[in-house]
Amino acid sequence: MDRRNFVILRNILRTIGRLAAPTQCVEVQEMVANFLHILAHDVKNRVVGRQYARSGETVLRHFRSILTVILQLHELLLKKSEPITSDYTDSRTVLGALDDTYIKVNVSAVDRPHYRTRKGEIALNVLVIYSPTGEFIFVLSGGKGLQPILECLGYYYPCDAKYPNVEGFLTPYRGEQYPLSE
């Protein structure tokens, strides 16, 4: 997150969300920075507390207060995409693209075999279909059976070569070089 977006988020949380620092020793800016640090780097509150000379309990309390405000402001912070209807008249033949990624997760030791990737990491596979404007149309986390879902959506989505070349997928031909302009 760049500085401009950080300031915008901090101001929204402070003004609209009425987030206030619990003491004069801690500012809202530090609370938001700690919150984002925990989310972005998947670290424990005591680790962040050590970096900012705060107790783990204090960091956790601030994290929970910011999370509460963000959940209250979800209508403002999370953009809802318009559903694609059956009478879609855009002249383009491709509605978006399909991609997946692994997101590292912390799970109990019992569940780790279910989340282990082929490279040995503990992660959740998330499939995303997004529109040409970059809006998320569909998100599937850790699920199997993508083909029936794509057939229900009724459109073709370009994807990379790891997907099968079947109904709903537009994969590149193996061994072909495609210019970026195409």
C-alpha positions as CSV (number, residue, x, y, z in Angstrom):
1,M,0.0,0.0,0.0
2,D,1.4,3.4,-0.9
3,R,1.5,6.4,1.3
4,R,-1.5,8.1,-0.4
5,N,-3.8,5.1,0.1
6,F,-2.6,4.6,3.6
7,V,-3.6,8.2,4.5
8,I,-6.9,7.8,2.8
9,L,-7.7,4.7,4.7
10,R,-6.5,6.3,8.0
11,N,-8.7,9.3,7.4
12,I,-11.8,7.2,6.5
13,L,-11.3,5.1,9.7
14,R,-10.8,8.2,11.8
15,T,-13.6,10.4,10.4
16,I,-16.3,8.2,9.0
17,G,-15.6,5.2,11.2
18,R,-15.0,7.4,14.3
19,L,-11.9,5.4,15.2
20,A,-10.0,7.2,18.0
21,A,-6.8,6.3,19.7
22,P,-7.5,4.8,23.2
23,T,-4.6,6.8,24.8
24,Q,-2.5,9.8,24.0
25,C,0.6,7.5,23.7
26,V,-0.8,5.7,20.6
27,E,-2.0,7.5,17.4
28,V,-4.5,6.1,14.9
29,Q,-1.7,6.1,12.3
30,E,0.3,3.6,14.4
31,M,-2.8,1.5,15.0
32,V,-3.5,1.3,11.2
33,A,0.1,0.6,10.4
34,N,0.2,-2.3,12.9
35,F,-3.1,-3.7,11.6
36,L,-1.8,-3.6,8.0
37,H,1.5,-5.1,9.0
38,I,-0.2,-8.0,10.7
39,L,-2.4,-8.7,7.6
40,A,0.3,-8.2,5.0
41,H,3.1,-10.2,6.7
42,D,1.1,-12.8,8.6
43,V,2.9,-12.1,11.9
44,K,1.7,-12.5,15.4
45,N,0.7,-9.5,17.5
46,R,3.6,-10.0,19.9
47,V,6.1,-9.7,17.0
48,V,4.6,-6.4,16.0
49,G,4.4,-5.3,19.6
50,R,8.1,-6.0,20.0
51,Q,8.9,-3.9,16.9
52,Y,6.8,-0.9,18.2
53,A,7.6,-1.3,21.9
54,R,4.0,-2.3,22.8
55,S,2.6,-5.3,24.5
56,G,1.0,-8.0,22.5
57,E,-2.2,-7.4,24.3
58,T,-2.2,-3.7,23.3
59,V,-1.5,-4.6,19.6
60,L,-4.3,-7.2,19.7
61,R,-6.8,-4.7,21.2
62,H,-6.0,-2.1,18.5
63,F,-6.2,-4.8,15.8
64,R,-9.7,-5.8,17.0
65,S,-10.9,-2.2,17.2
66,I,-9.7,-1.4,13.6
67,L,-11.2,-4.7,12.3
68,T,-14.5,-3.8,14.0
69,V,-14.6,-0.4,12.3
70,I,-13.6,-1.9,8.9
71,L,-16.4,-4.4,9.1
72,Q,-18.9,-1.6,10.0
73,L,-17.6,0.3,6.9
74,H,-17.7,-2.6,4.5
75,E,-20.3,-0.9,2.3
76,L,-17.9,2.0,1.7
77,L,-14.6,0.0,1.6
78,L,-15.6,-3.0,-0.5
79,K,-16.8,-2.3,-4.0
80,K,-19.7,-4.5,-5.2
81,S,-19.5,-5.5,-8.9
82,E,-22.5,-5.5,-11.1
83,P,-23.7,-9.0,-12.0
84,I,-23.5,-10.0,-15.7
85,T,-26.9,-10.7,-17.0
86,S,-28.0,-12.9,-19.9
87,D,-28.8,-9.9,-22.1
88,Y,-25.1,-8.7,-21.9
89,T,-24.5,-6.8,-25.2
90,D,-20.8,-5.9,-25.0
91,S,-19.2,-6.4,-28.4
92,R,-16.1,-8.0,-26.8
93,T,-16.2,-11.8,-26.8
94,V,-14.1,-12.2,-23.7
95,L,-15.5,-11.0,-20.4
96,G,-12.4,-11.3,-18.3
97,A,-9.7,-13.6,-17.3
98,L,-9.1,-16.5,-14.9
99,D,-6.2,-17.0,-12.6
100,D,-5.3,-18.7,-9.4
101,T,-2.8,-18.1,-6.6
102,Y,-1.7,-19.6,-3.4
103,I,-2.3,-17.7,-0.2
104,K,-0.3,-18.9,2.8
105,V,-2.5,-19.9,5.8
106,N,-2.0,-21.0,9.4
107,V,-3.9,-24.1,10.2
108,S,-3.8,-26.7,12.9
109,A,-1.3,-29.6,12.6
110,V,-4.1,-32.0,11.9
111,D,-5.3,-30.0,8.9
112,R,-1.9,-29.3,7.4
113,P,-1.9,-32.3,4.9
114,H,-5.0,-30.9,3.3
115,Y,-3.4,-27.5,2.7
116,R,0.1,-28.7,1.6
117,T,1.0,-27.6,-1.9
118,R,3.2,-29.5,-4.3
119,K,6.1,-27.3,-3.2
120,G,5.5,-28.3,0.5
121,E,4.1,-24.9,1.6
122,I,0.9,-24.7,3.7
123,A,-1.4,-22.6,1.5
124,L,-4.9,-22.2,0.2
125,N,-5.5,-22.2,-3.6
126,V,-7.8,-19.4,-4.6
127,L,-9.3,-19.1,-8.1
128,V,-10.4,-15.7,-9.3
129,I,-12.3,-14.7,-12.4
130,Y,-12.2,-11.0,-13.1
131,S,-13.6,-8.6,-15.7
132,P,-11.7,-6.6,-18.3
133,T,-11.9,-3.6,-15.9
134,G,-10.2,-5.6,-13.1
135,E,-13.3,-6.2,-11.0
136,F,-13.7,-9.6,-9.4
137,I,-16.6,-11.6,-10.9
138,F,-16.1,-14.9,-9.1
139,V,-13.8,-16.1,-6.3
140,L,-13.5,-19.8,-5.3
141,S,-11.2,-20.7,-2.4
142,G,-9.8,-24.2,-2.1
143,G,-12.6,-25.8,-4.1
144,K,-12.5,-28.6,-6.6
145,G,-14.5,-29.0,-9.8
146,L,-14.0,-25.7,-11.6
147,Q,-15.4,-27.0,-14.8
148,P,-19.1,-27.2,-13.8
149,I,-18.9,-23.7,-12.3
150,L,-17.5,-22.2,-15.5
151,E,-20.2,-24.0,-17.5
152,C,-22.8,-22.4,-15.3
153,L,-21.3,-18.9,-15.9
154,G,-21.6,-19.6,-19.7
155,Y,-18.6,-17.6,-20.9
156,Y,-15.0,-18.2,-22.1
157,Y,-12.1,-17.0,-19.9
158,P,-8.5,-16.8,-21.1
159,C,-6.2,-18.6,-18.7
160,D,-2.7,-20.0,-18.6
161,A,-1.5,-23.3,-20.0
162,K,-1.9,-25.2,-16.7
163,Y,-5.7,-25.4,-17.3
164,P,-7.2,-27.9,-19.7
165,N,-8.4,-26.6,-23.1
166,V,-12.1,-27.4,-22.6
167,E,-15.4,-25.6,-22.7
168,G,-15.1,-22.3,-20.7
169,F,-11.3,-22.1,-20.9
170,L,-9.2,-20.4,-23.6
171,T,-5.7,-21.7,-23.1
172,P,-2.7,-20.9,-25.3
173,Y,-1.5,-23.6,-27.7
174,R,1.6,-25.3,-26.3
175,G,4.8,-24.2,-28.1
176,E,3.3,-21.1,-29.6
177,Q,4.7,-17.6,-29.0
178,Y,2.0,-15.0,-28.5
179,P,2.9,-11.3,-29.0
180,L,1.8,-9.2,-26.0
181,S,-0.2,-6.9,-28.4
182,E,-2.5,-9.8,-29.2
